[in-house]
XYZ file of C-alpha atoms in Angstrom:
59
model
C -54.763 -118.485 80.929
C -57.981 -120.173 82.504
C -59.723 -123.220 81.051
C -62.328 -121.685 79.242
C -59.933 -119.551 76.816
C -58.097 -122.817 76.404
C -61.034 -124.544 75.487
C -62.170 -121.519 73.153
C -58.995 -121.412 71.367
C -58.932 -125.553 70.969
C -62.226 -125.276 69.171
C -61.195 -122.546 67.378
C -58.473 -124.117 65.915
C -60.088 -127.666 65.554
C -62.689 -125.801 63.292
C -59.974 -123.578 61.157
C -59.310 -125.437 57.944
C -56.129 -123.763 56.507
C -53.358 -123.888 60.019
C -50.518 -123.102 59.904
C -47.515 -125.622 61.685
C -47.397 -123.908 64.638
C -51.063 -123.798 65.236
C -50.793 -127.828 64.306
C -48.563 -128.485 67.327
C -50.866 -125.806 69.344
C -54.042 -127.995 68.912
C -52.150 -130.932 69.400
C -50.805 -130.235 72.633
C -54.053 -128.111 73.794
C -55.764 -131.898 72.587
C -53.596 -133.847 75.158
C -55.185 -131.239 77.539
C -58.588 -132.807 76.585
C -59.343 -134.287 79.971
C -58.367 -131.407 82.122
C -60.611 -128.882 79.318
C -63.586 -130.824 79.392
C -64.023 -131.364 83.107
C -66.107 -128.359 84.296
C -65.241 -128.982 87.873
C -61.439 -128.485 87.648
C -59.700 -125.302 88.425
C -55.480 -125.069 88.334
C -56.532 -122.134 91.379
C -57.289 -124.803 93.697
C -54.612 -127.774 93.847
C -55.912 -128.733 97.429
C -59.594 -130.132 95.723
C -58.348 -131.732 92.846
C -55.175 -133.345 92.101
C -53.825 -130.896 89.567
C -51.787 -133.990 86.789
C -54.997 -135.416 86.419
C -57.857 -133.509 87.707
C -59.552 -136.552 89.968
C -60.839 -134.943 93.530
C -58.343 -135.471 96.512
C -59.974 -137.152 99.075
């Protein structure tokens, strides 16, 4: 899945009022992704540019 479905279905989610459990634990782990989802520059595809546990650029 790339970034910008994750992101997509976060907001999604953060928005729906009636979740179910599953969907609970969902947002909440997709939340402790909130770093990673928010950085525009980041991309899973290419480990050598940015250090892929916490997104910072390897120098």
């Amino acid at each position: 899945m790339n970034l910008i479905r994750l992101r997509t279905m976060r907001d999604n989610l953060y928005k729906k009022v009636n979740r179910s459990q599953g969907e609970d634990a969902l947002l909440k782990e997709l939340n402790s992704l909130g770093k990673l989802l928010d950085k525009d520059d980041f991309s899973l595809a290419s480990p050598s540019r940015n250090c892929p546990s916490c997104g910072r650029p390897i120098k």
